[in-house]
Each structure stands twice: as C-alpha cells, then as structure tokens.
Tab-separated table of C-alpha atoms in Angstrom:
chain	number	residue	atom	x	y	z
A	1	UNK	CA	-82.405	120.894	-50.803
A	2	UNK	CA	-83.101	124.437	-50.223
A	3	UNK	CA	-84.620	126.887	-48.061
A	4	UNK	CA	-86.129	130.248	-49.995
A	5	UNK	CA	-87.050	133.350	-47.896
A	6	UNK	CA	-89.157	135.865	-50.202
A	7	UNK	CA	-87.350	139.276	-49.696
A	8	UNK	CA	-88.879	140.597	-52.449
A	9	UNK	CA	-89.718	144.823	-52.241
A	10	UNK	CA	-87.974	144.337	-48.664
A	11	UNK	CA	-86.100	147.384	-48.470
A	12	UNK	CA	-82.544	147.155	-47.523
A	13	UNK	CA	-82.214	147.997	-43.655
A	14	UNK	CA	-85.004	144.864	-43.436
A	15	UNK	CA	-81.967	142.996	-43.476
A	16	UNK	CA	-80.199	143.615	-40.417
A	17	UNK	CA	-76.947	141.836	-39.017
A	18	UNK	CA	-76.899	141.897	-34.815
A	19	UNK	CA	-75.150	139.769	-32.448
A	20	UNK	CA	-77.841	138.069	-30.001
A	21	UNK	CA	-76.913	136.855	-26.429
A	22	UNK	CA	-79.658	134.934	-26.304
A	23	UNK	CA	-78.534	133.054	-29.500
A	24	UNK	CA	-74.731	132.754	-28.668
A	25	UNK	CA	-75.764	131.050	-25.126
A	26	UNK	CA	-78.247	128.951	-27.008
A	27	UNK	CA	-75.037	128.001	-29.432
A	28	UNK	CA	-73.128	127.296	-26.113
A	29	UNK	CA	-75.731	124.708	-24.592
A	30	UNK	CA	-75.579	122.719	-28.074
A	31	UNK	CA	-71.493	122.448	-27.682
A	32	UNK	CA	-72.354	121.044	-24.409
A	33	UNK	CA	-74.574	119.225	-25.147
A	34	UNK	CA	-73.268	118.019	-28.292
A	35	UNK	CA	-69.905	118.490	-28.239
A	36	UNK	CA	-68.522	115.786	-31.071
A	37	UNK	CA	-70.561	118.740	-33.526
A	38	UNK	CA	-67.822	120.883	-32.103
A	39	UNK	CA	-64.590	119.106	-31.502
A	40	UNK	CA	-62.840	123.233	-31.362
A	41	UNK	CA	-64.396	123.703	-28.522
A	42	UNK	CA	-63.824	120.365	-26.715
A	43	UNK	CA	-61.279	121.712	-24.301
A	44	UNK	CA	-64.053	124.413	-23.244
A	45	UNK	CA	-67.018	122.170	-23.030
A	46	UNK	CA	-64.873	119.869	-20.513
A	47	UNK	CA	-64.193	122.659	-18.355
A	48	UNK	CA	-67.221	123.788	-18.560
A	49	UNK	CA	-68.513	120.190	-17.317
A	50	UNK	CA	-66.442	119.971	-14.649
A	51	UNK	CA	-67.194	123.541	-12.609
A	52	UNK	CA	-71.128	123.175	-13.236
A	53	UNK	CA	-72.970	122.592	-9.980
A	54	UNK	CA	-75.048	118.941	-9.966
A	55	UNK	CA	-78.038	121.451	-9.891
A	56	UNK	CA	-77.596	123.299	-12.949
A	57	UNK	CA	-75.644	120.292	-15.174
A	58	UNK	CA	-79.038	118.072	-14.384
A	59	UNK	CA	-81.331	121.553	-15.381
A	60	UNK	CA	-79.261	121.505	-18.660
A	61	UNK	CA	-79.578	117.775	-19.007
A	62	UNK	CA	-83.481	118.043	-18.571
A	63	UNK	CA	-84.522	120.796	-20.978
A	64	UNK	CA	-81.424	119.963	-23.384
A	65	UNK	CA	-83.778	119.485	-26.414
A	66	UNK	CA	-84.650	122.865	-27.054
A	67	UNK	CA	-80.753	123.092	-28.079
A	68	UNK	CA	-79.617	120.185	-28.947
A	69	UNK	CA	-80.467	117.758	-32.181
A	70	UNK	CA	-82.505	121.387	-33.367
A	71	UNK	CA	-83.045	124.650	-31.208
A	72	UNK	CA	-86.061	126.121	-30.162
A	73	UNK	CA	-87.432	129.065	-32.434
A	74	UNK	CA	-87.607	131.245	-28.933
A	75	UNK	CA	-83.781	130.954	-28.636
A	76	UNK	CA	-83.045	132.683	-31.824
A	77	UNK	CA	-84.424	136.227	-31.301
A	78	UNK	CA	-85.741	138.240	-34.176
A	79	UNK	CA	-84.883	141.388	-32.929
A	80	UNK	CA	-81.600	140.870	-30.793
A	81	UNK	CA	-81.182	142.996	-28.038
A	82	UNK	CA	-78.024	144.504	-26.173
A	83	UNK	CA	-78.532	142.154	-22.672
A	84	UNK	CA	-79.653	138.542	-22.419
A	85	UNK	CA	-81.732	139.532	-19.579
A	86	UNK	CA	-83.795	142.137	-22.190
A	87	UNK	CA	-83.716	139.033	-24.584
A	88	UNK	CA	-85.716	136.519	-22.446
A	89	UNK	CA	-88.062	139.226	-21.251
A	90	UNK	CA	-89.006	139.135	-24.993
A	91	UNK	CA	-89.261	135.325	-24.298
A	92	UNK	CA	-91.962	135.866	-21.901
A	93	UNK	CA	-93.804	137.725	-23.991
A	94	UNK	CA	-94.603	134.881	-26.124
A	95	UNK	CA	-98.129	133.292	-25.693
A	96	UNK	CA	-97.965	129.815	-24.063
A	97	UNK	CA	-99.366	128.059	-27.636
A	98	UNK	CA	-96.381	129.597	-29.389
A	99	UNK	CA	-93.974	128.616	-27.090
A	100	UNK	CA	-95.088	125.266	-26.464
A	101	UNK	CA	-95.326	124.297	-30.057
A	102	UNK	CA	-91.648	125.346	-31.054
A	103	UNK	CA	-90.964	123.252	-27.622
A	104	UNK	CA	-92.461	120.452	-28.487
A	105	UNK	CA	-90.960	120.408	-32.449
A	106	UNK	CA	-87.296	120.535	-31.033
A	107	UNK	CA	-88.338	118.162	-28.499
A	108	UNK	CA	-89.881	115.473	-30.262
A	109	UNK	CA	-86.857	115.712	-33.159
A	110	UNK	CA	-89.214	115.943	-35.730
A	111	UNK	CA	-88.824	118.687	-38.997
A	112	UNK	CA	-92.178	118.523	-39.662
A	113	UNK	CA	-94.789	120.514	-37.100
A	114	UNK	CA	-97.694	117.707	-35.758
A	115	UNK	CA	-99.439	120.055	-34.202
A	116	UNK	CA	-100.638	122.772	-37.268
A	117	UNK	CA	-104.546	121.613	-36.731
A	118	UNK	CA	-104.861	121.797	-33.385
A	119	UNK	CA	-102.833	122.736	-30.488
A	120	UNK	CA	-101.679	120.144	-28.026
A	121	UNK	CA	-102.629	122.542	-24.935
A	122	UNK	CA	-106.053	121.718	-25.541
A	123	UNK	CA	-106.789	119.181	-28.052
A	124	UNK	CA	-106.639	115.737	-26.118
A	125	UNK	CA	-105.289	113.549	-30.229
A	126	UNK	CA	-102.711	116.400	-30.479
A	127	UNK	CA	-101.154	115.897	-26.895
A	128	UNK	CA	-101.367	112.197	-27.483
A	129	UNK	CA	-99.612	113.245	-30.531
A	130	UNK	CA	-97.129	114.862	-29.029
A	131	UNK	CA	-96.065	112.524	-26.538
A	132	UNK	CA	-96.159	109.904	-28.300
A	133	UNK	CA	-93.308	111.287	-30.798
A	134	UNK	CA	-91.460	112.470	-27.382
A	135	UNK	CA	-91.674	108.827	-25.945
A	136	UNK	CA	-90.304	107.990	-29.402
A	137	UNK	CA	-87.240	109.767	-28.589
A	138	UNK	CA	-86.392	109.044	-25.270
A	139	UNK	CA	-87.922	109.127	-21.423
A	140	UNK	CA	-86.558	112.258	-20.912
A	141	UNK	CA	-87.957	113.975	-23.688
A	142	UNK	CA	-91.323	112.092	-22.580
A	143	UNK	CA	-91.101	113.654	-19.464
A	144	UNK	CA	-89.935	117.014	-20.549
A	145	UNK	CA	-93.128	117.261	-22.766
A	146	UNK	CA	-95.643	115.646	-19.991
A	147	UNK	CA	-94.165	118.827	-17.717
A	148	UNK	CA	-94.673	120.830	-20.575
A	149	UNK	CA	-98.342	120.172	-21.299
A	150	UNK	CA	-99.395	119.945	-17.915
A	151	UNK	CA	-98.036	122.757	-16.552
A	152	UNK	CA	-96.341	125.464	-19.322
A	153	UNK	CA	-95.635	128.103	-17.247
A	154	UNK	CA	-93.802	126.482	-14.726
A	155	UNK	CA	-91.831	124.784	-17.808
A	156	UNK	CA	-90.862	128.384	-18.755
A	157	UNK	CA	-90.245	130.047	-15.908
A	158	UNK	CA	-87.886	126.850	-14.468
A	159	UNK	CA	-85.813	127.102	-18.391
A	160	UNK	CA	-85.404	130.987	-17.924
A	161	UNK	CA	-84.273	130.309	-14.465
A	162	UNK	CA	-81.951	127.954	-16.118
A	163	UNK	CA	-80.667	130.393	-18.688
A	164	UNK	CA	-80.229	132.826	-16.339
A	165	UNK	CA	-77.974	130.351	-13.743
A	166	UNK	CA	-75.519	129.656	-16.667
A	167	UNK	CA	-75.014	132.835	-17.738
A	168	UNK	CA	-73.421	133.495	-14.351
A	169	UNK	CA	-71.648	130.079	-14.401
A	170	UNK	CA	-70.183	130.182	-17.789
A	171	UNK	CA	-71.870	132.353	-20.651
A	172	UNK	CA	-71.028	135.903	-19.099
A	173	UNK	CA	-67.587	135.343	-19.340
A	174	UNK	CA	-67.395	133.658	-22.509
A	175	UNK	CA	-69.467	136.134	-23.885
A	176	UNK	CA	-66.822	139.317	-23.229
A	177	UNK	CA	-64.068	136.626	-25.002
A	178	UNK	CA	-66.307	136.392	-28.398
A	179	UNK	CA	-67.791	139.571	-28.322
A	180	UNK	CA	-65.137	141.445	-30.003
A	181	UNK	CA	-65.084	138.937	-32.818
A	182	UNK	CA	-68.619	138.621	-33.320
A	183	UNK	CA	-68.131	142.915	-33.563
A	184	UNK	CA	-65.689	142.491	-36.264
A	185	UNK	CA	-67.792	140.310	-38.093
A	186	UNK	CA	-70.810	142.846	-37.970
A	187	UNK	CA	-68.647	146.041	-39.002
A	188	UNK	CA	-67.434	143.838	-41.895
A	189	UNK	CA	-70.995	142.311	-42.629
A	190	UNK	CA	-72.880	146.200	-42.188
A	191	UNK	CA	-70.004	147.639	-44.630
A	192	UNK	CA	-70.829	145.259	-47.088
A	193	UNK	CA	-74.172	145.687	-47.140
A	194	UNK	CA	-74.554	149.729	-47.155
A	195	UNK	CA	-71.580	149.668	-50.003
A	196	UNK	CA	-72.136	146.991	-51.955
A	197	UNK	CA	-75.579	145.934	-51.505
A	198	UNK	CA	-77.484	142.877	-50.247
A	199	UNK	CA	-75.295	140.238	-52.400
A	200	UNK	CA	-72.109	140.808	-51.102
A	201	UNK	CA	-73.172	140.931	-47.804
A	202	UNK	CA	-74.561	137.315	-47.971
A	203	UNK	CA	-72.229	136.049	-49.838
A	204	UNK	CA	-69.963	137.163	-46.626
A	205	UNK	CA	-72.169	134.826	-44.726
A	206	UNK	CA	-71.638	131.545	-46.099
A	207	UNK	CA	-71.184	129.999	-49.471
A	208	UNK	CA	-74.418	128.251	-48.849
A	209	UNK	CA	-76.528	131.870	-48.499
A	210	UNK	CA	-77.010	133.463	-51.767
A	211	UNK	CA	-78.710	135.968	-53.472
A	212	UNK	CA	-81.560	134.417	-56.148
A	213	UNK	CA	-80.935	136.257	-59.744
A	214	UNK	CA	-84.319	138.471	-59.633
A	215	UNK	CA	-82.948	139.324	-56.695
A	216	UNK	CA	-86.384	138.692	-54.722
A	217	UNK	CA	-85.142	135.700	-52.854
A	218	UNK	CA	-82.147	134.824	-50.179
A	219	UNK	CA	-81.240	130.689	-51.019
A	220	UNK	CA	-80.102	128.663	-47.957
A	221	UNK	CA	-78.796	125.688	-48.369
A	222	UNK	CA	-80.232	123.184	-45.905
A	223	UNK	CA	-81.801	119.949	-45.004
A	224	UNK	CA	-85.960	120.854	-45.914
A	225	UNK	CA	-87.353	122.297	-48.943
A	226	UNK	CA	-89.058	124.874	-47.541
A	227	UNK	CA	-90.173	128.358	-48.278
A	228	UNK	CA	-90.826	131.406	-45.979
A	229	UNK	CA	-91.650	135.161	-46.692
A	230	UNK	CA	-90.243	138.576	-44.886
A	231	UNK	CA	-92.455	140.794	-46.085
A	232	UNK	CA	-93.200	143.283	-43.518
A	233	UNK	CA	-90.666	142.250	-40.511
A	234	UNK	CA	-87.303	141.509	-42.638
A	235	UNK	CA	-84.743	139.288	-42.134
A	236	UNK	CA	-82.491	138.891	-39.103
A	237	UNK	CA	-78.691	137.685	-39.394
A	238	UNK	CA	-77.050	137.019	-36.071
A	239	UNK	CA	-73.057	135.940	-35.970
A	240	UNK	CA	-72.339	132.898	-33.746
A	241	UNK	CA	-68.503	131.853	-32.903
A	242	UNK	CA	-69.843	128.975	-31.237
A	243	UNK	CA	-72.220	127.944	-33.690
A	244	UNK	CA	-69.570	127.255	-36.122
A	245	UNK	CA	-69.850	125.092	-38.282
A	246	UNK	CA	-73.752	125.310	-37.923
A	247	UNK	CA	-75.914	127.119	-40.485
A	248	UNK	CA	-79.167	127.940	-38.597
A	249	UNK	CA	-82.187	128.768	-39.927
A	250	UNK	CA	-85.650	130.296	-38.353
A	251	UNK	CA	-89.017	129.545	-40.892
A	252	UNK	CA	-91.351	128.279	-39.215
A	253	UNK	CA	-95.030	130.308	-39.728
A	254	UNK	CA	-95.474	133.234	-37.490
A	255	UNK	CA	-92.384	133.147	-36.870
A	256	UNK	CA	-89.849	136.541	-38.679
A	257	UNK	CA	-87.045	134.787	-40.756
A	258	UNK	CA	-83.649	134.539	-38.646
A	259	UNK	CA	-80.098	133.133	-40.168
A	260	UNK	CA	-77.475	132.488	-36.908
A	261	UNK	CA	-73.942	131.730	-38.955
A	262	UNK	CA	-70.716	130.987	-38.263
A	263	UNK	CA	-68.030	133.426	-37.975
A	264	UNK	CA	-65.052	130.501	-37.801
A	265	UNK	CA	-64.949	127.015	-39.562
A	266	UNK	CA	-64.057	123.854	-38.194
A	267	UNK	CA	-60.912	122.609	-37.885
A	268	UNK	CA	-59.138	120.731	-40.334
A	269	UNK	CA	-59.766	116.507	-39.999
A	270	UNK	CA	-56.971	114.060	-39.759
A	271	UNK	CA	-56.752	111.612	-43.013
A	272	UNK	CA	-57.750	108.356	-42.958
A	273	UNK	CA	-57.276	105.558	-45.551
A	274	UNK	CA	-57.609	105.518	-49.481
A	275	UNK	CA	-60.067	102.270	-48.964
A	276	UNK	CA	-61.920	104.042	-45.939
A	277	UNK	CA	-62.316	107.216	-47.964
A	278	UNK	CA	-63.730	105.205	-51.375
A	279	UNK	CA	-66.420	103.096	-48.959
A	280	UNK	CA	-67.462	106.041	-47.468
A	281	UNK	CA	-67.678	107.692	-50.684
A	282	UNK	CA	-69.300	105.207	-52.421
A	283	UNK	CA	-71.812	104.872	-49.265
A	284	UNK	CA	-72.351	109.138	-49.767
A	285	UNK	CA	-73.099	108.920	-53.810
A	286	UNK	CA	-77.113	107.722	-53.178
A	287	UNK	CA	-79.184	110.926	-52.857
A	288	UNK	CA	-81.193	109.346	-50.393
A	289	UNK	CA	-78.298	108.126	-48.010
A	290	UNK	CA	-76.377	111.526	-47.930
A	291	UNK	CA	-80.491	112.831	-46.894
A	292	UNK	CA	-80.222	110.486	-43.883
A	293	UNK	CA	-77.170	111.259	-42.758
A	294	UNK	CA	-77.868	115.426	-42.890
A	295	UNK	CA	-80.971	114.503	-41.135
A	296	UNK	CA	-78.859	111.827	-38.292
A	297	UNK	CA	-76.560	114.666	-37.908
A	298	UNK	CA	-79.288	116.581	-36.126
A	299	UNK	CA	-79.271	113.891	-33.203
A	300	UNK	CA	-80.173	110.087	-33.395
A	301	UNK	CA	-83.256	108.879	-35.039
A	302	UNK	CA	-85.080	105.358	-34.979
A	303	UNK	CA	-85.705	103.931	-39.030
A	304	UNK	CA	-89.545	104.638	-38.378
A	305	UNK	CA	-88.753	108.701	-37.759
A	306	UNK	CA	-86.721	108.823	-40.650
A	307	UNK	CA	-89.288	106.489	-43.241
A	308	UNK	CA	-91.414	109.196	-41.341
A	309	UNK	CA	-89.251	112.791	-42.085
A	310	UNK	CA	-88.345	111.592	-46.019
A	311	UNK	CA	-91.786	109.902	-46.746
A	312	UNK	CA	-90.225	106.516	-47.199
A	313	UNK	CA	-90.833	103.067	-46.297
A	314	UNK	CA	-89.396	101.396	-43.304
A	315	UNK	CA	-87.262	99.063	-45.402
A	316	UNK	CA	-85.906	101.204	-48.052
A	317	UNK	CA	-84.848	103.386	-45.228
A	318	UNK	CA	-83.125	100.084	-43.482
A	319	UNK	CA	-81.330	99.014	-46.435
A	320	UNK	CA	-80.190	102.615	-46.984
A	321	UNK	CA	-78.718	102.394	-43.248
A	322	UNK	CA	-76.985	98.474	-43.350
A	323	UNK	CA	-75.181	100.937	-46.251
A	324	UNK	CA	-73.801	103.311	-44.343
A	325	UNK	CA	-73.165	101.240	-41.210
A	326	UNK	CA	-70.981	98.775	-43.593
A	327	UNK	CA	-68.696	101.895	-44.033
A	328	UNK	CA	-68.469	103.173	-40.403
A	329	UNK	CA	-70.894	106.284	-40.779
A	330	UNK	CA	-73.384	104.972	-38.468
A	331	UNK	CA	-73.749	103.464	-35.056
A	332	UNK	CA	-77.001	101.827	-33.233
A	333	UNK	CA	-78.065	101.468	-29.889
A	334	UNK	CA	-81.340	100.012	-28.679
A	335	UNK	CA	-83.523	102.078	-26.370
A	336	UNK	CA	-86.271	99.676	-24.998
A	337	UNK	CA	-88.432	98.703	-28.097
A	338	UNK	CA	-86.249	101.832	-30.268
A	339	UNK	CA	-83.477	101.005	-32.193
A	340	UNK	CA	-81.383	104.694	-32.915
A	341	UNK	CA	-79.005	105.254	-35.292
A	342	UNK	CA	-76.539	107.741	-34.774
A	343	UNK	CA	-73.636	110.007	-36.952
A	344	UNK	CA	-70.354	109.498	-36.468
A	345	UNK	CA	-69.113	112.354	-36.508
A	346	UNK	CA	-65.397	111.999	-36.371
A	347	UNK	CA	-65.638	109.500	-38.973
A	348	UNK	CA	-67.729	111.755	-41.378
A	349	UNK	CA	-64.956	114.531	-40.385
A	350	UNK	CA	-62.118	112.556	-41.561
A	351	UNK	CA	-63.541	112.921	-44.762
A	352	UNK	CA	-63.440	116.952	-44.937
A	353	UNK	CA	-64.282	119.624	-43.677
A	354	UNK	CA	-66.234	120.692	-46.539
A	355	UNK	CA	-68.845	117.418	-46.474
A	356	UNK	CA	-68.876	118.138	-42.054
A	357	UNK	CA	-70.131	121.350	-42.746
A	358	UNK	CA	-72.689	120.443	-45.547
A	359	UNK	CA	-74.058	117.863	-43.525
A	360	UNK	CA	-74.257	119.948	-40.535
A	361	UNK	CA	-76.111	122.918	-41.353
C-alpha cells in the first residue's frame, strides 16, 4: 500500500522542510486525545488532563475528530508560518465548502471522501450522507456534524477559539521545549537536501519515504493506494516530536501535498510470550487482517465501515476479526445498534516497535 506524489520537473526548493505550530498543536490534541498511540508522552498528556479547565477539556472533547482517529487537512498547513496565530488566519481564509468537507472526512472516520458530487452545505442526499456516516460513529460526532452543517461559521470560529485557549494552557510552553529539536532536525534535513539532493533528504525522513528510481515520484508508505501531484505548489515536510511515531500524509484534491514526520521513535515494548508472539503472528500473516488492523489503528470502526473502506463483504470482514480477537489484537464494545472494534495497542506494541510504527502511519 502506497501513496505516490508526482514531483516530477518540480524544482528543488518545491520541496521545503518547515516546522508548523499549527501542526505540532494539532499533533498535541491527538496525544490527548489518543494517548495509548503515544505511551512517551503519557506522563505529559496526564498533566496536561489534570490543569485543563472543564471549559476547554469539554471544547477538546467536542471537536476531537478533526485530530484524532485522522486530522483535518486545515491543521496541516502547506505553507507553515512563524506564529500559530498567522497559521489559523490562513485557516480562515479557507472557503466554508473546503473546510467543511475535510471536517466532515475526519469526522465521519471514513478514507474515502462521500461528498466529491455534491457538497453537503447544499445538497439535502449529501448532508443525509454525511450524518448518517457521523451517527455511524458516535453521538458526538453526530452532533459535531449537525453544528457543522447548520451553522459553519460558528463551527469555525468556536474551534479557532479553541486552538487559541490551549495554546495558552499548554501548547505555548511545550512548544519553546520542542522547538529546538524540531530546529535541529530542519538544519540537518535543509543540509541534506542543498548537498546531496532530494534522496538523501527523504531518506532522512523515514524509511517509509523514498525517492522512486526516475526520480519523478516521492513513495509513502501508508494505509490507501493513492496518488497525488505537486506540480506547481511543491511539497511541504513539517517535523513533529509529538507526532512520533505517526507518518502523516496531506492528498486529498485541491489540497498542496504535506508530509508531518517524526523526529523521535517510540519507545522500546516490553516482551511478551513465545506462544503470544506466534498467535499474533500467525493472526498478522493474512494480507487482509494486517489491512484491518492499519485501518483500526486510526480509531474504532464497526464491521460495516470496514466491509465499507476495503470493498469487502460484511462476513469476510467478521471472520477476519473473530481472527484477530482470538489472539488479543482486538477489543469490542457495543454502541446502541454499533458494534466497534478497537486496536490494542499495547498488545500490538509488545510485538515491536517496528510493526507499531507500520501500522500506525
């Protein structure tokens, strides 16, 4: 599974490496909100926890899918800018439609955009759409996208307010901690690239960012097949301490090609038993099973969203899952008339840190 971005006559400084507030915040709100993705920074996300006002822990409990099982194409700038507050002033430049749609695509969990024929702001089968696949995944989301249909500006002002609030409870300091680091990274990243050329610098990034032979095409090992072009605006890469071990990718049409990496891996897992490790093993051999589980590692999904995602059948993907439940890779809980299955991350950890950070990105 691989995701191509066409670089091809892009001239070098098209590919630019920037730190992003914006982006490093937005890396920050998925440790909170899913902090077993980040078990380094459990110590901080506790903290963190415990000094937010009830106000601003229930705003980041509301709006929380825009970060958490995917994040929002809006939270990963293109063009990174010195200041958060420059960063989400490019925000509001957006046009509602735009906004709204990337929105609604982290919101309703799905890796697949519903709403490419007609836009849900105005055509009454797309919003039914819409909500639909956000009742799907929980009543928050439902509500979350009912606010955000009926009233999108309000939506965007009350998540930039949001933004804004943490960056005074939390982010501002964290970000002079990681700053340095993330500086490092880019002197090392920039050297590469003006020295050595475009290959060395992305094979800096990650082993799972290369270079295509022809040169004409950066490789990203990730969940879709997809393909995307930078012809014209380039290709952003924007360090992240605590997106580690995440490998995020921006594609979506309209939208320039961004790449927020890791600058630290995970730490290393605790071992666990011969017989554990071959059942898990065994579970992770099927092509198909190791598909679900990169996809469940995004957040949980019900066996009709993922028959749905991998163009399967609702009992192919069931048997697949009684699989990897039998070896203690999956848990379910029933939501009303949805049954979720969810990673287990520690579990999946335990196996290595290697397999953790393949299934993650």
């Amino acid at each position: 599974m691989t995701l191509r971005i066409d670089i091809g006559g892009l001239p070098s400084e098209r590919l630019r490496f920037a730190a992003s507030p914006l982006a490093e915040l937005t890396a920050m709100l998925h440790v909170l909100a899913e902090p077993g993705h980040h078990p380094q920074f459990a110590g901080w996300a506790g903290d963190v926890w415990s000094g937010l006002r009830p106000e601003l822990a229930e705003r980041l409990r509301e709006a929380e899918f825009l970060w958490r099982s995917s994040q929002a194409d809006f939270l990963i700038p293109a063009r990174p800018r010195p200041t958060l507050a420059e960063e989400l002033d490019d925000v509001d430049r957006i046009d509602d439609e735009t906004y709204v749609t990337a929105a609604l695509v982290s919101t309703c969990g799905s890796n697949r955009v519903p709403f490419s024929v007609a836009s849900p702001l105005t055509d009454a089968t797309a919003r039914e759409r819409a909500l639909d696949l956000a009742q799907a995944r929980g009543p928050r989301q439902e509500a979350f996208a009912e606010r955000l249909l009926t009233d999108p500006a309000a939506v965007r002002a009350r998540v930039r307010q949001t933004l804004e609030q943490c960056a005074e409870a939390f982010f501002d300091a964290a970000w002079k901690e990681v700053a340095v680091q993330l500086a490092t990274d880019l002197r090392l990243k920039n050297d590469l690239l003006k020295r050595q050329g475009i290959g060395a610098a992305l094979a800096s990034v990650s082993d799972a960012v290369t270079l295509a032979p022809d040169g004409d095409c950066i490789v990203v090992d990730k969940l879709q097949d997809k393909a995307t072009a930078a012809h014209g605006t380039g290709v952003s890469f924007i360090p992240s301490v605590f997106g580690s071990p995440h490998l995020v990718v921006v594609h979506a049409p309209g939208w320039q090609p961004v790449v927020q990496y890791p600058v630290a891996g995970p730490r290393p897992s605790q071992p666990v038993s011969l017989e554990t490790v071959t059942l898990r093993l065994e579970a992770l051999a099927h092509p198909v099973r190791l598909r679900l589980l990169r996809t469940l590692a995004r957040g949980p999904h019900t066996t009709g969203e993922l028959a749905h995602a991998w163009l399967l059948s609702p009992p192919e993907v069931s048997r697949h899952l009684a699989v990897l439940r039998r070896a203690g890779l999956l848990t379910s809980r029933r939501h009303g008339r949805y049954v979720r299955y969810a990673l287990e991350l520690p579990d999946v950890a335990a196996l290595g840190s290697d397999l953790l950070a393949a299934v993650l990105r």
